[in-house]
Coordinates of C-alpha atoms in Angstrom, one line a residue:
X1 CA -4.8 6.9 22.7
X2 CA -1.4 6.3 23.1
X3 CA 0.5 7.2 19.9
X4 CA 2.1 2.9 18.5
X5 CA 5.3 4.0 17.3
X6 CA 5.7 1.3 15.3
X7 CA 2.4 2.3 13.3
X8 CA 4.8 5.1 11.8
X9 CA 7.5 3.1 10.7
X10 CA 4.8 0.5 9.1
X11 CA 3.6 3.7 6.9
X12 CA 6.6 4.9 6.2
X13 CA 8.2 1.4 4.6
X14 CA 4.8 1.0 2.9
X15 CA 4.8 4.0 1.3
X16 CA 8.8 3.2 0.1
X17 CA 7.3 -0.1 -1.2
X18 CA 4.6 1.3 -3.4
X19 CA 6.6 3.9 -4.7
X20 CA 9.5 1.3 -5.1
X21 CA 7.2 -1.4 -7.1
X22 CA 5.9 1.7 -9.4
X23 CA 9.8 2.3 -10.3
X24 CA 10.5 -1.2 -10.8
X25 CA 8.1 -2.4 -13.3
X26 CA 10.1 -0.6 -15.8
X27 CA 13.0 -3.2 -15.0
X28 CA 10.6 -6.1 -15.9
X29 CA 9.0 -4.7 -18.9
X30 CA 11.7 -2.6 -20.5
X31 CA 15.5 -4.5 -19.7
X32 CA 16.2 -7.6 -21.9
X33 CA 14.7 -10.6 -20.2
X34 CA 17.3 -12.8 -18.3
X35 CA 19.8 -9.9 -18.6
X36 CA 21.8 -9.3 -15.0
X37 CA 19.5 -5.7 -14.5
X38 CA 16.5 -7.6 -15.1
X39 CA 17.3 -10.3 -12.6
X40 CA 18.2 -7.7 -10.2
X41 CA 14.7 -6.0 -11.2
X42 CA 13.1 -9.4 -10.4
X43 CA 14.6 -9.4 -6.8
X44 CA 13.9 -5.7 -5.7
X45 CA 10.1 -6.2 -7.2
X46 CA 9.6 -8.8 -4.9
X47 CA 10.9 -7.2 -2.3
X48 CA 8.9 -4.2 -2.4
X49 CA 5.9 -5.3 -3.4
X50 CA 2.8 -5.7 -0.8
X51 CA 3.6 -2.3 0.5
X52 CA 0.1 -1.0 0.4
X53 CA -1.0 -4.0 2.7
X54 CA 0.8 -2.7 5.5
X55 CA -1.3 0.7 4.8
X56 CA -4.0 -1.8 5.3
X57 CA -2.8 -3.7 8.4
X58 CA -2.1 -0.5 10.3
X59 CA -5.8 0.9 9.4
X60 CA -7.0 -2.1 11.1
X61 CA -4.4 -1.8 13.9
X62 CA -5.6 1.9 14.4
X63 CA -9.0 1.9 13.8
X64 CA -10.7 -1.5 14.8
X65 CA -9.3 -0.9 18.3
X66 CA -11.4 2.2 19.3
X67 CA -15.1 2.7 19.0
X68 CA -16.5 3.7 16.1
X69 CA -19.5 6.2 15.3
X70 CA -21.7 6.2 12.2
X71 CA -21.6 10.0 12.9
X72 CA -17.9 9.9 11.9
X73 CA -18.1 8.5 8.7
X74 CA -18.6 11.7 6.8
X75 CA -15.7 13.3 8.3
X76 CA -13.4 10.1 7.9
X77 CA -14.6 10.1 3.9
X78 CA -13.9 13.8 3.5
X79 CA -10.4 13.6 4.4
X80 CA -9.7 10.9 2.0
X81 CA -12.0 12.3 -0.5
X82 CA -10.8 15.7 -0.8
X83 CA -7.0 15.9 -1.2
X84 CA -7.9 12.7 -4.0
X85 CA -10.3 14.4 -6.0
X86 CA -8.1 17.3 -6.0
X87 CA -4.6 15.7 -7.0
X88 CA -7.2 13.9 -9.6
X89 CA -7.6 16.9 -11.4
X90 CA -4.3 17.7 -11.7
X91 CA -3.5 14.6 -12.7
X92 CA -6.3 15.0 -15.0
X93 CA -5.2 18.6 -16.4
X94 CA -1.8 17.0 -17.1
X95 CA -3.3 14.4 -19.1
X96 CA -5.0 16.7 -21.4
X97 CA -2.6 19.5 -21.4
X98 CA 1.1 17.9 -21.4
X99 CA 0.7 14.5 -22.3
X100 CA -2.2 14.7 -24.5
X101 CA -3.2 11.3 -24.0
X102 CA -7.2 12.9 -23.0
X103 CA -8.8 14.5 -25.5
X104 CA -11.6 17.3 -24.4
X105 CA -12.9 19.2 -27.4
X106 CA -16.0 20.7 -25.4
X107 CA -16.6 22.4 -21.8
X108 CA -18.8 19.1 -21.5
X109 CA -16.5 16.9 -22.4
X110 CA -13.9 18.1 -19.8
X111 CA -16.5 18.0 -16.9
X112 CA -17.8 14.8 -18.1
X113 CA -14.2 13.1 -18.4
X114 CA -13.5 14.4 -15.2
X115 CA -16.7 13.0 -13.7
X116 CA -15.7 9.8 -15.2
X117 CA -12.2 9.9 -14.2
X118 CA -13.5 10.2 -10.2
X119 CA -15.9 7.2 -11.2
X120 CA -13.0 4.9 -12.3
X121 CA -9.9 6.5 -11.4
X122 CA -8.0 3.8 -13.0
X123 CA -8.6 6.0 -16.2
X124 CA -5.9 8.3 -14.7
X125 CA -3.9 5.8 -12.6
X126 CA -4.3 1.9 -11.6
X127 CA -2.5 3.0 -8.2
X128 CA -6.1 4.9 -7.0
X129 CA -7.8 1.5 -6.8
X130 CA -6.3 1.7 -2.9
X131 CA -8.7 5.0 -2.6
X132 CA -12.4 3.5 -2.9
X133 CA -11.2 0.1 -1.3
X134 CA -10.5 1.9 2.1
X135 CA -13.6 4.1 1.4
X136 CA -15.3 0.6 1.2
X137 CA -13.6 -0.2 4.7
X138 CA -14.9 3.2 6.3
X139 CA -18.2 2.2 5.4
X140 CA -18.1 -1.3 7.4
X141 CA -16.3 0.1 10.1
X142 CA -19.1 0.7 12.3
X143 CA -20.1 -3.0 11.6
X144 CA -16.9 -4.5 11.9
X145 CA -15.6 -2.8 14.9
X146 CA -18.9 -3.7 16.4
X147 CA -18.2 -7.5 15.6
X148 CA -14.6 -7.2 16.9
X149 CA -15.7 -5.7 20.3
X150 CA -18.4 -8.5 20.9
X151 CA -16.2 -11.4 19.9
X152 CA -12.9 -13.1 21.3
X153 CA -9.7 -14.4 20.0
X154 CA -10.8 -17.4 19.1
X155 CA -13.8 -16.5 17.0
X156 CA -10.7 -13.5 15.3
X157 CA -8.3 -16.5 14.7
X158 CA -11.4 -18.8 12.8
X159 CA -12.0 -15.7 10.3
X160 CA -8.4 -15.5 9.6
X161 CA -7.9 -19.2 9.3
X162 CA -11.0 -19.3 7.0
X163 CA -10.0 -16.1 4.9
X164 CA -6.6 -17.2 4.2
X165 CA -7.7 -20.6 2.9
X166 CA -10.2 -18.7 0.5
X167 CA -7.0 -16.3 -0.4
X168 CA -5.0 -19.4 -1.1
X169 CA -7.9 -21.6 -3.2
X170 CA -8.8 -18.3 -5.1
X171 CA -5.1 -17.7 -6.2
X172 CA -4.6 -21.1 -7.6
X173 CA -8.1 -20.5 -9.4
X174 CA -9.8 -23.6 -7.6
X175 CA -12.7 -24.4 -9.2
X176 CA -14.9 -25.1 -6.4
X177 CA -18.6 -23.8 -6.3
X178 CA -18.6 -22.7 -2.3
X179 CA -15.8 -20.3 -3.2
X180 CA -18.5 -18.1 -5.1
X181 CA -20.3 -17.8 -1.9
X182 CA -18.3 -17.0 1.3
X183 CA -17.2 -13.1 -0.3
X184 CA -17.1 -12.2 3.5
X185 CA -13.7 -14.0 3.3
X186 CA -12.3 -12.8 0.6
X187 CA -10.0 -9.7 -0.7
X188 CA -8.9 -7.0 1.7
X189 CA -10.9 -7.3 4.8
X190 CA -8.5 -10.1 6.4
X191 CA -5.5 -7.8 6.0
X192 CA -7.9 -5.1 8.1
X193 CA -8.4 -7.3 10.6
X194 CA -5.1 -9.4 10.8
X195 CA -3.7 -5.9 11.6
X196 CA -5.9 -5.4 14.8
X197 CA -5.4 -9.1 15.9
X198 CA -1.0 -8.6 15.5
X199 CA -1.5 -5.8 17.3
X200 CA -3.4 -6.8 20.3
X201 CA -3.2 -10.7 20.6
X202 CA -0.9 -12.0 23.5
X203 CA 0.3 -15.2 21.3
X204 CA 4.4 -15.7 21.5
X205 CA 3.9 -16.0 17.6
X206 CA 2.8 -12.3 17.4
X207 CA 5.5 -11.4 19.6
X208 CA 8.5 -12.8 18.0
X209 CA 10.7 -10.9 15.3
X210 CA 12.3 -14.1 14.3
X211 CA 8.6 -15.3 12.6
X212 CA 8.4 -11.9 11.2
X213 CA 11.9 -12.3 9.5
X214 CA 11.3 -15.7 8.3
X215 CA 7.8 -14.3 7.0
X216 CA 9.6 -11.9 5.0
X217 CA 12.2 -14.0 3.5
X218 CA 9.7 -16.5 2.7
X219 CA 7.0 -14.3 1.2
X220 CA 10.0 -12.4 -0.9
X221 CA 11.8 -15.9 -2.1
X222 CA 7.9 -17.2 -2.8
X223 CA 7.0 -13.8 -5.0
X224 CA 10.5 -13.9 -6.5
X225 CA 9.8 -17.8 -8.0
X226 CA 6.3 -17.0 -9.1
X227 CA 8.2 -13.9 -11.4
X228 CA 11.2 -16.5 -12.4
X229 CA 9.7 -19.7 -13.0
X230 CA 6.4 -18.9 -15.2
X231 CA 8.6 -16.6 -17.3
X232 CA 11.6 -19.4 -17.7
X233 CA 8.9 -21.8 -18.9
X234 CA 7.2 -19.9 -21.4
X235 CA 10.5 -17.7 -22.5
X236 CA 8.3 -14.3 -22.0
X237 CA 7.3 -12.0 -19.0
X238 CA 4.9 -13.4 -16.8
X239 CA 3.7 -12.2 -13.6
X240 CA 0.3 -14.3 -14.1
X241 CA 1.4 -16.1 -10.4
X242 CA 2.4 -12.4 -8.4
X243 CA -0.9 -12.4 -7.3
X244 CA -3.7 -9.9 -8.8
X245 CA -3.6 -6.8 -6.4
X246 CA -1.1 -8.2 -4.0
X247 CA -4.2 -11.1 -3.1
X248 CA -1.2 -13.6 -2.5
X249 CA 0.0 -16.1 -0.2
X250 CA 3.5 -14.6 -0.7
X251 CA 1.8 -10.8 -0.2
X252 CA 0.4 -12.2 3.2
X253 CA 3.4 -13.5 4.5
X254 CA 5.6 -10.7 3.3
X255 CA 3.2 -7.6 4.9
X256 CA 2.5 -10.2 7.9
X257 CA 6.7 -10.8 8.4
X258 CA 7.5 -6.8 8.1
X259 CA 4.5 -5.9 10.7
X260 CA 5.7 -8.6 13.2
X261 CA 9.6 -7.3 12.7
X262 CA 8.6 -3.5 13.4
X263 CA 6.1 -4.6 16.1
X264 CA 9.0 -6.5 18.1
X265 CA 12.1 -3.6 17.3
X266 CA 12.8 -2.1 20.4
X267 CA 14.0 1.1 18.7
X268 CA 15.5 2.3 21.8
X269 CA 17.9 -0.2 21.5
X270 CA 19.0 0.2 17.5
X271 CA 18.9 3.7 17.9
X272 CA 20.0 4.3 21.3
X273 CA 20.3 8.0 22.1
X274 CA 19.1 9.0 18.9
X275 CA 15.6 6.8 19.0
X276 CA 13.7 9.9 20.2
X277 CA 14.7 11.9 17.1
X278 CA 14.2 8.9 15.0
X279 CA 11.2 8.4 16.0
X280 CA 10.2 12.1 15.7
X281 CA 11.3 12.0 12.1
X282 CA 9.1 9.0 11.2
X283 CA 6.1 10.9 13.0
X284 CA 6.9 13.7 10.5
X285 CA 7.2 11.1 7.6
X286 CA 4.3 9.2 8.2
X287 CA 2.4 12.5 7.7
X288 CA 3.1 12.7 4.4
X289 CA 2.8 9.2 3.1
X290 CA -0.9 9.4 2.0
X291 CA 0.4 13.0 0.1
X292 CA 3.1 11.0 -1.4
X293 CA 1.0 7.9 -2.6
X294 CA -1.6 10.4 -4.4
X295 CA 1.4 12.5 -6.0
X296 CA 4.6 10.7 -6.4
X297 CA 3.5 10.0 -9.6
X298 CA 3.6 13.6 -10.9
X299 CA 7.3 14.0 -10.0
X300 CA 9.4 14.3 -13.4
X301 CA 12.4 12.1 -13.2
X302 CA 13.9 13.6 -16.5
X303 CA 17.4 13.3 -16.6
X304 CA 17.6 10.8 -12.9
X305 CA 16.0 7.9 -13.8
X306 CA 17.8 5.2 -15.8
X307 CA 16.8 1.3 -16.4
X308 CA 20.7 1.1 -17.3
X309 CA 21.7 1.6 -13.8
X310 CA 21.2 -1.1 -11.3
X311 CA 17.6 -0.9 -9.3
X312 CA 19.3 -0.7 -5.9
X313 CA 20.8 2.1 -6.9
X314 CA 18.9 4.1 -9.5
X315 CA 15.4 3.4 -7.4
X316 CA 16.8 4.7 -4.0
X317 CA 18.1 7.8 -5.8
X318 CA 14.9 8.6 -7.2
X319 CA 13.0 7.6 -4.3
X320 CA 15.0 10.6 -2.5
X321 CA 14.1 12.9 -5.2
X322 CA 10.5 12.3 -4.9
X323 CA 10.2 12.6 -1.0
X324 CA 12.1 15.9 -1.1
X325 CA 10.1 17.5 -3.6
X326 CA 6.7 16.1 -2.1
X327 CA 7.7 17.2 1.8
X328 CA 8.5 21.1 0.3
X329 CA 5.5 21.0 -1.8
X330 CA 2.9 19.6 1.1
X331 CA 4.2 21.5 3.5
X332 CA 4.5 25.2 1.3
X333 CA 0.2 23.9 0.8
X334 CA -0.1 23.3 4.5
X335 CA 1.2 27.0 5.4
X336 CA -1.7 28.5 3.1
X337 CA -5.1 27.7 4.6
X338 CA -7.2 27.1 1.5
X339 CA -4.8 24.2 0.2
X340 CA -4.3 22.8 3.4
X341 CA -7.1 20.4 3.1
X342 CA -5.7 19.1 -0.2
X343 CA -2.2 18.1 1.0
X344 CA -3.4 14.6 2.9
X345 CA -1.5 15.6 5.9
X346 CA -4.7 14.9 8.3
X347 CA -5.4 11.6 6.4

C-alpha cells in the first residue's frame, strides 16, 4: 500500500495535541480564574484538545482500506499491549518507590496491584483509556472491514449521519429512550469510519482545505465557549460541556477540520525543494508517536515548567524537551534487541 503522507502529519499533530492538552490543564485548574493567563490557558486548551481523535481517524484511514484477517489480530494486539504493559509497569514502579502514591507491603500486594493496573489503567493515568479503546477496534476490525468492503458510500454516509445525531443528543443529555438502544451508533466507532470515508470519498467537500479550516475554527470557538460560558455563569471552573473523552460536536468539527486541511495541503508547494526532507522528518516523528503517548508523563520538567509563563511560550518549550528526551530514550532502546519490542515504534 502506497504511503499516505498526510497520515504522518496527522499522527504528529495528534500527539502534540495530546501532550499539549495534558500540560494545559494546569492553567485552567491552578491559575486565578478569569486572569489573563487563565484565558490564554482556555484558548490553548481549546486549540489542542481532540488530538487523540486524529489517531482514531488515522486508524480508520489506514486499516479499513485494506483486507483484515482474523489471523492477524493476535499480532496486531501484541504490538500495542507489549509496549503498553512495559511502560505501565515503569509507571507502577515510579508510583510505589518515588511518588509513594501506591503502597505494596508484600509481594502479593505488588503483583495484585499491578494486575489491577492492567485491568484498570486509569489507576496509573487516565490517558491510558485510549489503549483499550483501540484494542476494542482491533477486535471488531475484521467485521467492520467486511461491512465497509460490501457497502456503498450512501450507506456509509447514512451511518455517519445517524452516529453524529446520536452523539449530539447524548452530548446534551437528551432523555430519549431510543438512545439506550442504538449503542452501535455511539462512541468512537464513528471516528474510525469517518477517517476511512474522508480519505476515500470523491465528494468536493472532503477535498476542500477551506472547509477544513472553517470546521477547525468553528470547533475551537465552540469548545472555548463551552468552557467560558458555564464558568462565567457559575463563578467557578466548569468543564461539564467540554465533552467527556472528546465526545462532543466541537471535537468532531475540530478533528474533521484538521483532517481535511492536511489531506488537501500540497506539501510540495508549501515546503518547495525541502518537501522530501520535511516529509521524511515527519515519517520518523510519526514512528515515535505511540511511544510518546505512553511515556510523555514520565519526563520530569523541573526547572522548565511554570504556569506563570504564557502557555503559548511555556508549553512548546516543554514539548520540545519531552520530544527530544523521548526520541533519545526510544532510539537507544531500539538499538538493544531485547528492548525493541517495548518502544512502540512498530505500532
